[in-house]
Tab-separated table of C-alpha atoms and ligand atoms in Angstrom:
chain	number	residue	atom	x	y	z
A	250	MET	CA	-9.485	8.974	16.613
A	251	THR	CA	-12.620	9.095	14.813
A	252	ALA	CA	-13.616	9.042	10.605
A	253	GLY	CA	-13.980	12.670	9.408
A	254	PHE	CA	-13.115	15.051	6.671
A	255	ASP	CA	-10.189	16.336	6.053
A	256	HIS	CA	-8.733	18.858	3.659
A	257	SER	CA	-4.914	18.601	3.141
A	258	TYR	CA	-5.174	19.666	-1.307
A	259	ALA	CA	-7.216	22.119	-0.460
A	260	ARG	CA	-4.772	23.770	1.960
A	261	LEU	CA	-1.948	23.538	-0.559
A	262	GLY	CA	-3.904	26.505	-1.612
A	263	ARG	CA	-5.705	28.483	-4.411
A	264	THR	CA	-3.403	27.665	-7.156
A	265	PHE	CA	-3.897	24.119	-6.642
A	266	SER	CA	-7.704	24.437	-6.667
A	267	SER	CA	-10.967	26.788	-6.651
A	268	VAL	CA	-13.840	26.954	-4.164
A	269	GLN	CA	-16.744	25.330	-5.502
A	270	GLN	CA	-20.232	26.645	-4.677
A	271	LEU	CA	-23.105	24.113	-4.489
A	272	ASP	CA	-25.354	24.236	-7.380
A	273	PRO	CA	-28.618	22.138	-6.244
A	274	VAL	CA	-30.423	19.767	-8.189
A	275	SER	CA	-34.663	19.687	-8.602
A	276	ALA	CA	-35.502	16.726	-7.183
A	277	PRO	CA	-32.619	14.005	-5.493
A	278	LYS	CA	-33.870	10.426	-5.510
A	279	LEU	CA	-31.635	7.449	-4.763
A	280	LEU	CA	-30.754	4.913	-7.037
A	281	LEU	CA	-27.984	3.384	-6.081
A	282	TRP	CA	-26.006	2.968	-2.487
A	283	ASN	CA	-23.412	1.060	-1.892
A	284	SER	CA	-23.649	0.199	2.035
A	285	ARG	CA	-20.692	-2.395	2.066
A	286	LEU	CA	-18.179	0.512	0.980
A	287	ALA	CA	-20.022	2.865	3.216
A	288	ALA	CA	-19.668	0.456	6.277
A	289	ALA	CA	-15.490	0.340	5.141
A	290	LEU	CA	-15.404	3.794	5.339
A	291	GLU	CA	-17.394	4.469	8.010
A	292	TRP	CA	-19.639	6.649	6.546
A	293	PRO	CA	-22.056	8.439	9.592
A	294	SER	CA	-25.215	8.284	7.702
A	295	ASP	CA	-27.080	6.669	4.375
A	296	PRO	CA	-29.410	8.626	2.275
A	297	LEU	CA	-31.616	5.226	2.285
A	298	SER	CA	-33.115	6.364	5.624
A	299	ASP	CA	-31.441	10.169	5.976
A	300	PRO	CA	-32.736	12.892	3.928
A	301	ALA	CA	-30.419	15.152	4.597
A	302	GLN	CA	-27.296	12.611	3.423
A	303	LEU	CA	-29.433	12.164	-0.008
A	304	SER	CA	-29.551	15.973	-0.234
A	305	ALA	CA	-25.638	16.374	0.588
A	306	LEU	CA	-24.572	13.701	-1.726
A	307	ALA	CA	-26.674	15.460	-4.637
A	308	GLY	CA	-24.698	18.217	-4.003
A	309	ASN	CA	-28.037	20.431	-2.524
A	310	GLU	CA	-26.212	20.627	1.001
A	311	MET	CA	-23.415	21.172	2.516
A	312	LEU	CA	-22.180	17.507	4.339
A	313	GLN	CA	-20.975	18.283	8.144
A	314	GLY	CA	-17.257	18.989	7.304
A	315	THR	CA	-17.093	19.425	3.975
A	316	GLN	CA	-14.975	22.326	1.907
A	317	PRO	CA	-16.080	21.594	-1.779
A	318	ILE	CA	-13.159	22.367	-4.278
A	319	ALA	CA	-12.622	21.628	-7.776
A	320	THR	CA	-8.881	20.895	-9.085
A	321	ALA	CA	-7.048	22.174	-11.796
A	322	TYR	CA	-4.509	19.887	-14.077
A	323	ALA	CA	-4.153	19.366	-17.838
A	324	GLY	CA	-3.254	16.266	-19.901
A	325	HIS	CA	-2.925	14.678	-22.999
A	326	GLN	CA	-5.553	13.765	-24.820
A	327	PHE	CA	-4.925	11.489	-27.437
A	328	GLY	CA	-1.778	12.694	-27.457
A	329	GLN	CA	-2.436	16.423	-28.069
A	330	TYR	CA	-1.604	18.627	-25.043
A	331	ASN	CA	-4.567	19.605	-23.410
A	332	PRO	CA	-3.389	22.866	-20.645
A	333	GLN	CA	-6.433	23.874	-19.095
A	334	LEU	CA	-8.687	20.647	-18.201
A	335	GLY	CA	-9.240	20.720	-14.593
A	336	ASP	CA	-12.401	19.220	-12.770
A	337	GLY	CA	-15.285	20.412	-15.090
A	338	ARG	CA	-18.151	18.371	-13.838
A	339	ALA	CA	-16.539	17.118	-10.505
A	340	THR	CA	-16.690	18.624	-7.204
A	341	LEU	CA	-14.336	17.240	-4.051
A	342	LEU	CA	-15.771	17.647	-0.869
A	343	GLY	CA	-12.372	16.763	0.788
A	344	GLU	CA	-10.790	13.740	1.755
A	345	TRP	CA	-12.216	11.356	4.432
A	346	VAL	CA	-10.035	9.885	6.573
A	347	THR	CA	-10.715	6.547	8.638
A	348	SER	CA	-10.314	6.075	12.173
A	349	ALA	CA	-7.416	4.141	10.644
A	350	GLY	CA	-5.950	6.845	9.318
A	351	ASP	CA	-6.417	6.064	5.991
A	352	ARG	CA	-8.161	8.479	3.649
A	353	PHE	CA	-10.019	9.116	0.449
A	354	ASP	CA	-10.917	11.452	-1.619
A	355	ILE	CA	-15.024	11.860	-1.558
A	356	GLN	CA	-16.026	13.449	-5.003
A	357	LEU	CA	-19.159	14.557	-6.475
A	358	LYS	CA	-19.695	13.720	-9.972
A	359	GLY	CA	-21.782	16.098	-12.142
A	360	ALA	CA	-22.664	18.360	-9.526
A	361	GLY	CA	-22.794	21.559	-11.493
A	362	PRO	CA	-20.531	23.457	-13.574
A	363	THR	CA	-16.840	24.763	-12.102
A	364	PRO	CA	-14.172	27.344	-12.896
A	365	TYR	CA	-13.169	24.148	-14.931
A	366	SER	CA	-16.154	23.284	-17.184
A	367	ARG	CA	-14.812	25.513	-20.073
A	368	GLY	CA	-18.624	25.635	-21.179
A	369	GLY	CA	-19.794	22.795	-20.202
A	370	ASP	CA	-22.791	22.123	-17.822
A	371	GLY	CA	-20.897	20.119	-15.191
A	372	ARG	CA	-23.720	17.661	-15.048
A	373	SER	CA	-23.971	14.414	-16.181
A	374	PRO	CA	-26.478	11.532	-17.727
A	375	VAL	CA	-27.613	8.784	-15.294
A	376	GLY	CA	-25.771	6.906	-17.536
A	377	PRO	CA	-22.908	7.306	-17.637
A	378	VAL	CA	-23.117	7.616	-13.567
A	379	ILE	CA	-24.964	4.379	-13.561
A	380	ARG	CA	-22.249	2.878	-16.100
A	381	GLU	CA	-19.301	3.886	-13.387
A	382	TYR	CA	-21.062	2.605	-10.831
A	383	LEU	CA	-21.473	-0.893	-11.655
A	384	LEU	CA	-17.973	-1.031	-13.591
A	385	SER	CA	-15.841	0.373	-11.193
A	386	GLU	CA	-17.772	-1.475	-8.498
A	387	ALA	CA	-17.365	-4.936	-10.486
A	388	MET	CA	-13.866	-4.126	-11.327
A	389	ASN	CA	-12.924	-4.059	-7.388
A	390	ALA	CA	-14.636	-7.113	-6.807
A	391	LEU	CA	-12.112	-8.373	-9.481
A	392	GLY	CA	-9.257	-7.146	-7.240
A	393	VAL	CA	-9.045	-4.300	-9.793
A	394	PRO	CA	-7.273	-0.938	-8.187
A	395	THR	CA	-10.058	1.362	-8.616
A	396	THR	CA	-12.083	4.333	-8.135
A	397	ARG	CA	-15.452	3.352	-6.120
A	398	ALA	CA	-18.638	4.203	-5.915
A	399	LEU	CA	-20.471	5.606	-2.988
A	400	ALA	CA	-23.788	6.577	-4.186
A	401	ALA	CA	-25.755	7.027	-7.472
A	402	ILE	CA	-28.199	10.075	-7.442
A	403	SER	CA	-30.347	10.790	-10.241
A	404	SER	CA	-30.920	14.592	-10.439
A	405	GLY	CA	-34.661	15.367	-11.315
A	406	ASP	CA	-33.315	17.467	-13.872
A	407	PRO	CA	-32.312	16.442	-17.625
A	408	VAL	CA	-29.279	17.258	-19.383
A	409	TYR	CA	-28.660	17.636	-23.247
A	410	ARG	CA	-26.406	15.634	-24.963
A	411	ASN	CA	-27.727	14.408	-28.474
A	412	ARG	CA	-31.173	14.048	-26.950
A	413	LEU	CA	-32.373	15.166	-23.471
A	414	GLU	CA	-31.381	12.328	-20.815
A	415	PRO	CA	-32.288	12.641	-17.031
A	416	GLY	CA	-29.572	13.165	-15.130
A	417	ALA	CA	-27.543	12.115	-12.031
A	418	VAL	CA	-24.555	12.371	-9.689
A	419	LEU	CA	-22.304	10.113	-8.414
A	420	THR	CA	-20.085	10.117	-5.218
A	421	ARG	CA	-16.452	8.956	-6.118
A	422	VAL	CA	-14.386	7.632	-3.872
A	423	ALA	CA	-10.401	7.679	-4.586
A	424	SER	CA	-7.253	6.814	-2.936
A	425	SER	CA	-6.697	10.539	-4.595
A	426	HIS	CA	-7.742	12.185	-7.703
A	427	LEU	CA	-4.368	13.261	-8.569
A	428	ARG	CA	-3.243	12.297	-12.166
A	429	VAL	CA	-0.001	12.078	-14.493
A	430	GLY	CA	-1.935	15.552	-15.780
A	431	THR	CA	-1.849	17.368	-12.327
A	432	VAL	CA	1.900	16.886	-12.571
A	433	GLN	CA	2.188	18.411	-15.586
A	434	TYR	CA	-0.112	21.219	-15.327
A	435	PHE	CA	2.583	22.045	-12.746
A	436	ALA	CA	5.231	21.544	-14.678
A	437	MET	CA	3.766	23.476	-17.665
A	438	THR	CA	2.199	26.121	-16.172
A	439	ARG	CA	3.910	29.376	-14.282
A	440	ASP	CA	7.505	28.287	-14.774
A	441	GLY	CA	7.009	25.095	-12.718
A	442	GLU	CA	5.818	27.323	-9.559
A	443	GLY	CA	4.155	24.771	-7.109
A	444	LEU	CA	5.487	21.668	-9.266
A	445	ALA	CA	8.081	20.737	-5.892
A	446	GLU	CA	5.094	21.261	-3.633
A	447	LEU	CA	2.876	18.541	-5.111
A	448	VAL	CA	5.893	16.135	-5.199
A	449	ASP	CA	5.705	16.622	-2.005
A	450	TYR	CA	2.275	16.234	-1.093
A	451	VAL	CA	1.908	13.047	-3.332
A	452	VAL	CA	5.072	11.186	-2.284
A	453	GLN	CA	3.779	11.646	1.216
A	454	ARG	CA	0.291	11.431	0.644
A	455	HIS	CA	1.165	8.082	-2.039
A	456	PHE	CA	4.277	6.380	-0.890
A	457	PRO	CA	4.593	6.867	2.947
A	458	ASN	CA	8.043	4.520	3.334
A	459	TYR	CA	9.454	7.631	1.773
A	460	SER	CA	12.198	8.940	3.978
A	461	GLY	CA	12.803	12.169	3.113
A	462	GLU	CA	16.370	11.418	1.855
A	463	GLN	CA	15.829	10.093	-1.239
A	464	ASN	CA	14.514	12.204	-4.340
A	465	ALA	CA	11.117	12.407	-3.611
A	466	ALA	CA	10.557	13.397	-7.527
A	467	LEU	CA	12.242	9.725	-8.545
A	468	VAL	CA	10.545	8.018	-5.617
A	469	LEU	CA	7.283	9.004	-6.921
A	470	LEU	CA	8.286	8.293	-11.071
A	471	ASP	CA	9.624	4.894	-9.533
A	472	GLY	CA	6.329	4.201	-7.229
A	473	VAL	CA	3.798	5.236	-10.204
A	474	CYS	CA	5.541	3.139	-12.652
A	475	ALA	CA	5.200	-0.011	-10.280
A	476	HIS	CA	1.448	1.149	-9.662
A	477	PHE	CA	0.688	1.383	-13.744
A	478	ALA	CA	3.031	-1.756	-14.351
A	479	ASN	CA	0.257	-3.651	-12.041
A	480	LEU	CA	-2.958	-2.198	-13.196
A	481	VAL	CA	-2.101	-2.890	-16.891
A	482	ALA	CA	-1.149	-6.065	-15.985
A	483	HIS	CA	-4.755	-6.357	-14.571
A	484	TRP	CA	-6.471	-4.763	-17.180
A	485	GLN	CA	-5.159	-7.181	-19.535
A	486	VAL	CA	-5.608	-10.211	-18.797
A	487	LEU	CA	-9.085	-9.471	-17.856
A	488	GLY	CA	-9.675	-8.364	-21.408
A	489	PHE	CA	-10.540	-4.776	-20.316
A	490	VAL	CA	-10.051	-1.827	-22.427
A	491	HIS	CA	-10.329	1.436	-20.701
A	492	GLY	CA	-10.455	3.052	-24.343
A	493	VAL	CA	-9.474	6.637	-23.358
A	494	LEU	CA	-6.077	6.507	-21.194
A	495	ASN	CA	-5.279	10.209	-21.650
A	496	THR	CA	-2.652	11.410	-18.971
A	497	ASP	CA	-5.448	13.369	-17.285
A	498	ASN	CA	-6.891	9.347	-16.736
A	499	ALA	CA	-3.838	7.855	-15.612
A	500	LEU	CA	-3.863	8.646	-11.731
A	501	LEU	CA	-0.798	8.307	-9.699
A	502	CYS	CA	-2.175	6.189	-6.876
A	503	GLY	CA	-2.483	4.048	-9.770
A	504	GLU	CA	-6.264	3.477	-9.566
A	505	THR	CA	-8.963	2.747	-12.886
A	506	ILE	CA	-10.384	5.951	-13.774
A	507	ASP	CA	-12.735	7.399	-16.144
A	508	TYR	CA	-15.392	4.806	-17.070
A	509	GLY	CA	-16.430	6.178	-20.042
A	510	PRO	CA	-15.738	4.212	-23.060
A	511	CYS	CA	-14.101	1.422	-21.371
A	512	ALA	CA	-15.462	-2.175	-22.236
A	513	PHE	CA	-14.604	-5.809	-21.777
A	514	MET	CA	-14.264	-8.077	-24.580
A	515	ASP	CA	-16.726	-10.857	-24.977
A	516	HIS	CA	-15.227	-12.645	-27.770
A	517	PHE	CA	-11.422	-12.840	-27.615
A	518	ASP	CA	-10.338	-10.055	-30.619
A	519	PRO	CA	-6.420	-9.522	-30.426
A	520	THR	CA	-6.908	-6.183	-31.473
A	521	ALA	CA	-9.952	-4.926	-29.721
A	522	SER	CA	-11.269	-0.990	-29.672
A	523	PHE	CA	-14.280	0.234	-28.477
A	524	SER	CA	-14.197	3.124	-28.342
A	525	SER	CA	-16.136	5.708	-30.944
A	526	ILE	CA	-13.657	8.805	-30.331
A	527	ASP	CA	-10.750	6.460	-30.892
A	528	ARG	CA	-10.503	6.233	-34.444
A	529	GLN	CA	-6.661	5.187	-35.249
A	530	GLY	CA	-7.324	2.115	-31.943
A	531	ARG	CA	-4.507	3.982	-30.331
A	532	TYR	CA	-5.908	2.645	-26.963
A	533	ALA	CA	-6.439	-0.485	-28.434
A	534	TRP	CA	-6.238	-3.553	-26.117
A	535	PRO	CA	-2.973	-4.962	-27.960
A	536	ASN	CA	-1.659	-1.288	-26.781
A	537	GLN	CA	-2.501	-0.274	-23.476
A	538	PRO	CA	0.919	-1.690	-22.077
A	539	GLY	CA	2.891	0.846	-24.496
A	540	ILE	CA	0.509	3.837	-24.011
A	541	MET	CA	1.195	3.452	-20.088
A	542	HIS	CA	4.602	3.270	-20.343
A	543	TRP	CA	4.509	6.599	-22.792
A	544	ASN	CA	2.168	8.519	-20.235
A	545	LEU	CA	5.143	7.547	-17.301
A	546	ALA	CA	7.513	9.186	-20.023
A	547	VAL	CA	5.341	12.181	-19.786
A	548	LEU	CA	5.005	12.378	-16.167
A	549	ALA	CA	9.314	12.143	-16.270
A	550	GLU	CA	9.866	14.758	-18.229
A	551	CYS	CA	7.475	16.998	-15.862
A	552	LEU	CA	9.705	15.918	-13.032
A	553	LEU	CA	13.229	16.571	-14.634
A	554	PRO	CA	13.736	19.720	-13.013
A	555	LEU	CA	13.072	18.269	-9.766
A	556	ILE	CA	15.491	15.127	-10.428
A	557	ASP	CA	18.805	16.936	-10.916
A	558	THR	CA	19.723	20.433	-11.611
A	559	ASP	CA	22.085	19.184	-14.091
A	560	PRO	CA	19.766	18.134	-16.505
A	561	THR	CA	22.012	15.491	-18.239
A	562	VAL	CA	21.942	13.730	-14.671
A	563	ALA	CA	18.337	13.944	-14.503
A	564	GLN	CA	17.395	12.867	-17.866
A	565	GLN	CA	19.767	9.957	-17.236
A	566	GLN	CA	18.213	9.291	-13.761
A	567	ALA	CA	14.895	9.969	-15.022
A	568	GLN	CA	15.365	7.273	-18.020
A	569	ALA	CA	16.841	4.655	-15.671
A	570	VAL	CA	13.084	4.595	-13.849
A	571	VAL	CA	11.116	4.849	-16.671
A	572	ASP	CA	13.139	1.889	-18.775
A	573	ARG	CA	11.834	-0.393	-15.631
A	574	TYR	CA	8.467	-0.302	-16.826
A	575	PRO	CA	8.535	-3.030	-19.591
A	576	GLN	CA	10.179	-5.271	-17.521
A	577	ARG	CA	8.240	-5.015	-14.245
A	578	PHE	CA	4.644	-5.411	-16.646
A	579	HIS	CA	6.407	-8.326	-18.244
A	580	HIS	CA	7.182	-9.955	-14.912
A	581	LEU	CA	3.533	-9.008	-13.609
A	582	HIS	CA	2.078	-10.207	-17.025
A	583	GLN	CA	3.629	-13.261	-16.936
A	584	ALA	CA	2.547	-14.179	-13.412
A	585	ARG	CA	-1.246	-13.400	-14.228
A	586	LEU	CA	-1.206	-15.709	-16.892
A	587	ALA	CA	0.361	-18.616	-15.126
A	588	THR	CA	-1.830	-18.296	-12.601
A	589	LYS	CA	-4.785	-18.019	-14.887
A	590	LEU	CA	-3.649	-20.763	-16.740
A	591	GLY	CA	-2.748	-22.985	-13.898
A	592	LEU	CA	1.352	-23.294	-14.117
A	593	ASP	CA	3.291	-22.592	-11.666
A	594	SER	CA	5.320	-19.889	-14.074
A	595	MET	CA	5.742	-18.944	-17.665
A	596	LYS	CA	8.342	-20.258	-19.185
A	597	GLU	CA	10.404	-19.034	-22.321
A	598	THR	CA	8.783	-21.935	-23.468
A	599	ASP	CA	5.354	-21.280	-22.916
A	600	GLY	CA	5.475	-18.301	-25.348
A	601	PRO	CA	3.700	-21.021	-28.104
A	602	LEU	CA	1.479	-22.680	-26.071
A	603	LEU	CA	0.139	-19.434	-24.863
A	604	GLN	CA	0.050	-18.241	-28.753
A	605	ALA	CA	-1.395	-21.276	-29.825
A	606	PHE	CA	-4.530	-20.363	-26.988
A	607	HIS	CA	-4.780	-17.286	-28.564
A	608	ASP	CA	-5.471	-18.194	-31.981
A	609	ILE	CA	-7.704	-20.865	-31.365
A	610	LEU	CA	-9.769	-18.240	-29.725
A	611	ALA	CA	-9.701	-15.385	-31.927
A	612	ALA	CA	-10.256	-17.747	-35.294
A	613	GLU	CA	-13.250	-19.251	-33.395
A	614	ARG	CA	-14.262	-15.467	-31.948
A	615	LEU	CA	-14.299	-18.115	-28.874
A	616	ASP	CA	-15.468	-16.045	-25.223
A	617	PHE	CA	-12.187	-14.557	-23.416
A	618	THR	CA	-13.941	-14.995	-19.516
A	619	LEU	CA	-15.212	-18.446	-20.449
A	620	ALA	CA	-12.492	-20.209	-22.145
A	621	PHE	CA	-10.561	-19.322	-19.032
A	622	ARG	CA	-13.552	-20.504	-17.032
A	623	TRP	CA	-13.597	-23.685	-19.237
A	624	LEU	CA	-9.596	-24.357	-18.210
A	625	THR	CA	-10.463	-24.176	-14.820
A	626	GLU	CA	-13.238	-26.116	-14.715
A	627	CYS	CA	-11.517	-28.814	-16.542
A	628	ALA	CA	-8.171	-28.569	-14.647
A	629	ASN	CA	-10.728	-29.073	-11.281
A	630	ASP	CA	-13.248	-31.848	-12.943
A	631	THR	CA	-16.025	-29.938	-12.268
A	632	LEU	CA	-17.179	-28.962	-16.021
A	633	ALA	CA	-20.072	-31.381	-15.660
A	634	HIS	CA	-21.409	-29.845	-12.237
A	635	SER	CA	-21.124	-26.439	-13.387
A	636	PRO	CA	-23.281	-23.969	-15.916
A	637	LEU	CA	-21.050	-23.758	-18.161
A	638	PRO	CA	-21.646	-26.344	-20.506
A	639	GLU	CA	-24.530	-24.396	-21.366
A	640	LEU	CA	-22.967	-20.969	-21.762
A	641	PHE	CA	-19.565	-22.117	-23.435
A	642	ALA	CA	-18.749	-25.302	-26.092
A	643	ALA	CA	-15.238	-26.052	-26.586
A	644	PRO	CA	-14.707	-26.411	-30.107
A	645	VAL	CA	-12.386	-29.130	-31.433
A	646	ALA	CA	-9.261	-27.362	-31.748
A	647	LEU	CA	-9.528	-26.210	-27.610
A	648	THR	CA	-10.038	-30.152	-26.693
A	649	GLU	CA	-7.040	-31.072	-28.778
A	650	TRP	CA	-4.978	-27.473	-27.180
A	651	ALA	CA	-6.160	-28.629	-23.537
A	652	GLN	CA	-4.104	-31.765	-24.117
A	653	GLN	CA	-0.863	-30.500	-24.688
A	654	TRP	CA	-1.961	-27.526	-22.201
A	655	ALA	CA	-2.288	-30.425	-19.781
A	656	ALA	CA	0.598	-32.061	-20.623
A	657	ARG	CA	2.532	-28.970	-20.167
A	658	ARG	CA	0.836	-28.767	-16.859
A	659	LYS	CA	2.677	-32.476	-15.645
A	660	ASP	CA	6.108	-30.135	-15.706
A	661	ASN	CA	4.646	-28.222	-12.602
A	662	ALA	CA	6.926	-27.812	-9.867
A	663	GLY	CA	4.461	-26.920	-7.213
A	664	ASP	CA	1.289	-28.553	-5.862
A	665	THR	CA	-1.210	-29.086	-8.600
A	666	GLU	CA	-4.321	-29.320	-5.986
A	667	MET	CA	-3.542	-25.044	-5.059
A	668	LEU	CA	-2.918	-24.057	-8.665
A	669	ASN	CA	-5.859	-25.682	-9.279
A	670	THR	CA	-8.167	-23.501	-6.916
A	671	ASN	CA	-6.005	-20.471	-7.640
A	672	MET	CA	-7.531	-21.043	-10.584
A	673	GLN	CA	-10.845	-20.610	-10.077
A	674	SER	CA	-9.786	-17.196	-8.038
A	675	ALA	CA	-8.109	-15.695	-11.243
A	676	ASN	CA	-10.744	-16.523	-14.006
A	677	PRO	CA	-13.757	-15.142	-13.327
A	678	VAL	CA	-17.472	-16.245	-14.134
A	679	VAL	CA	-18.829	-13.153	-14.196
A	680	ILE	CA	-17.793	-10.029	-15.714
A	681	PRO	CA	-19.484	-6.109	-16.535
A	682	ARG	CA	-20.221	-7.005	-19.878
A	683	ASN	CA	-21.480	-4.209	-22.228
A	684	HIS	CA	-25.026	-5.997	-23.397
A	685	LEU	CA	-26.056	-6.074	-19.192
A	686	VAL	CA	-23.868	-2.363	-19.076
A	687	GLN	CA	-26.704	-1.039	-21.814
A	688	ARG	CA	-29.597	-3.156	-20.275
A	689	ALA	CA	-28.374	-1.126	-16.758
A	690	ILE	CA	-28.614	2.493	-18.951
A	691	GLU	CA	-32.097	2.248	-20.536
A	692	LEU	CA	-33.651	0.375	-17.141
A	693	ALA	CA	-32.176	3.667	-15.219
A	694	GLU	CA	-33.546	5.938	-18.193
A	695	LYS	CA	-36.606	4.391	-17.032
A	696	ASP	CA	-36.278	5.127	-13.228
A	697	GLU	CA	-36.456	0.909	-13.151
A	698	THR	CA	-33.728	-0.576	-10.392
A	699	ASP	CA	-34.534	-3.831	-9.209
A	700	TRP	CA	-32.536	-5.989	-12.224
A	701	ILE	CA	-29.527	-3.456	-11.573
A	702	HIS	CA	-29.861	-3.981	-7.668
A	703	ALA	CA	-29.802	-7.547	-8.649
A	704	TRP	CA	-27.152	-7.516	-10.860
A	705	ALA	CA	-24.841	-4.796	-8.298
A	706	ALA	CA	-24.870	-7.663	-6.114
A	707	ARG	CA	-24.521	-10.626	-8.203
A	708	ALA	CA	-20.971	-8.405	-9.315
A	709	GLN	CA	-19.630	-8.721	-6.076
A	710	THR	CA	-18.729	-12.305	-5.751
A	711	PRO	CA	-17.265	-12.794	-9.487
A	712	PHE	CA	-15.314	-16.072	-9.333
A	713	THR	CA	-18.168	-18.234	-8.154
A	714	TRP	CA	-20.908	-19.672	-9.824
A	715	ASP	CA	-24.648	-18.598	-8.697
A	716	SER	CA	-28.198	-19.411	-9.538
A	717	ASP	CA	-29.039	-17.139	-12.551
A	718	ASP	CA	-25.830	-17.401	-13.815
A	719	LEU	CA	-27.313	-18.189	-17.295
A	720	GLU	CA	-28.489	-14.257	-17.366
A	721	TRP	CA	-25.402	-13.039	-15.893
A	722	ALA	CA	-22.907	-14.858	-17.378
A	723	ARG	CA	-23.760	-15.730	-20.763
A	724	PRO	CA	-22.216	-13.968	-23.556
A	725	PRO	CA	-24.267	-11.511	-25.506
A	726	SER	CA	-26.074	-13.010	-28.220
A	727	GLU	CA	-25.540	-11.651	-31.751
A	728	GLU	CA	-28.510	-8.706	-31.497
A	729	GLU	CA	-26.539	-7.503	-28.023
A	730	ARG	CA	-23.453	-7.225	-29.262
A	731	VAL	CA	-22.281	-4.015	-28.791
A	732	THR	CA	-19.623	-3.133	-30.656
A	733	GLN	CA	-19.001	0.781	-30.127
A	734	THR	CA	-19.076	2.667	-26.740
A	735	PHE	CA	-19.606	6.352	-26.684
A	736	CYS	CA	-18.068	8.558	-23.830
A	737	GLY	CA	-21.356	9.804	-23.104
A	738	THR	CA	-20.475	12.766	-20.851
B	133	LIG	P1	-13.302	13.276	-19.442
B	133	LIG	O1	-13.704	13.041	-20.686
B	133	LIG	O2	-14.274	12.607	-18.625
B	133	LIG	O3	-11.733	12.379	-18.737
B	133	LIG	O4	-13.167	14.540	-19.320
B	133	LIG	C1	-11.929	15.067	-19.854
B	133	LIG	C2	-12.491	17.036	-19.324
B	133	LIG	O5	-13.597	17.240	-19.734
B	133	LIG	C3	-12.283	16.788	-17.994
B	133	LIG	O6	-11.278	18.048	-17.947
B	133	LIG	C4	-14.060	17.254	-17.540
B	133	LIG	O7	-13.859	17.356	-16.314
B	133	LIG	C5	-14.310	17.783	-18.630
B	133	LIG	N1	-15.489	17.348	-18.719
B	133	LIG	C6	-16.252	16.375	-19.366
B	133	LIG	N2	-17.702	16.285	-19.237
B	133	LIG	C7	-18.313	17.574	-18.766
B	133	LIG	C8	-19.463	18.493	-18.752
B	133	LIG	N3	-20.470	18.321	-18.806
B	133	LIG	N4	-19.238	19.710	-17.904
B	133	LIG	C9	-17.869	20.256	-17.966
B	133	LIG	N5	-16.677	19.255	-18.304
B	133	LIG	C10	-16.547	18.493	-18.388
B	134	LIG	MG1	-11.276	11.628	-17.513
């Protein structure tokens, strides 16, 4: 079978989505093209050499085999239920199925208004498009499940936010865009019509081991529980703050989505929160594990009618799955921390050692990423051969702590060489820092892409040192420090 488009979600019918018309832009121009992802997808053409492809990915003409739709969903935003969200500025071209049978949603974000736009213009400024492209591709290179970016194309049309900004369209690729909010929409609308059909669909698409004998809703809940625990464990150890963990931004396939107000912390701040609209810190770094548990509970509640006709039984069964989450998260998080610290496992007694490390990082405002990399270079005896000393100075408190840590490492049962090597592939050198994102956005607005290309390339190998890393790996100067992020829709 050759790769091509399919439309299994569109076939579910019109309560699930609406047919979307193309809404052309004036002057499409390619900003970024992800040739690696294109190759992995067996994408047949590229907008560098094929004007029709450029035009299609800007939403100006139909790609062969596409059947554009916009999908319906709801969601809790900052804890408040919003019954009508939906793809307000995203057009799903269809599902791209590779020759191996892997299926991906191909979505144009910013391609014009849809029936779910609620008065919005359905467009996106170039800033958020560049931000999403760079961050999602960096996340992927860091090994975190995420939606991907295939192309960023400037539209030639201005969009008005607080000021006029150049517009752009992003081609987003995801295992699917089905969200907790999608399930909420069907559970809460028209007496649950379509809910069972949706759940069967999601289970078949994302949990193919499902045998048909178990309860599909419980399989979904349990699978999503495992995905969320895994995803948040990744985010926490990287110091990634998503910023807007509403239920419509929680994908059932467990990929990171919505790179609006997110940010990686530079210096360690145990209460880190960047989003300008998150005044209470609901989605602050320390709250992410708990918030995804809450999102899971929302999903569970929607699924109750499908779990059992007896509400008490349904409740008990759903609760049992939701209650698995804290343990699952803890287990995965501890395993990631152990790898980062060069330990074979985290023992109960390691709690104070880790806390002391965090306390030093917080008190000295040390760079979170580089502090872990400093441990890595120390363990591997490579500090003097790396650019790290030019980027990071370990204070006395940290070097003293490192002696306790080295003593603790002597208790490791595992092979030290292997643990040291694992540290190198768990502690990145380069992360998509806010001040770099900011610079990329400013350049993109001026249509200057050379530096952006260089950074996108550098972000592909985040765990190894490279030339020019004094630029790519360094923390921001005081003036460059970004303290607040904006949704920038
Ligand atoms: P987000 O903050 O990107 O998660 O978006 C929340 C909701 O608002 C989603 O339903 C979006 O589709 C919708 N939305 C965001 N920006 C726009 C826009 N410019 N035009 C129309 N709908 C939008
Ligand atoms: Mg969103």
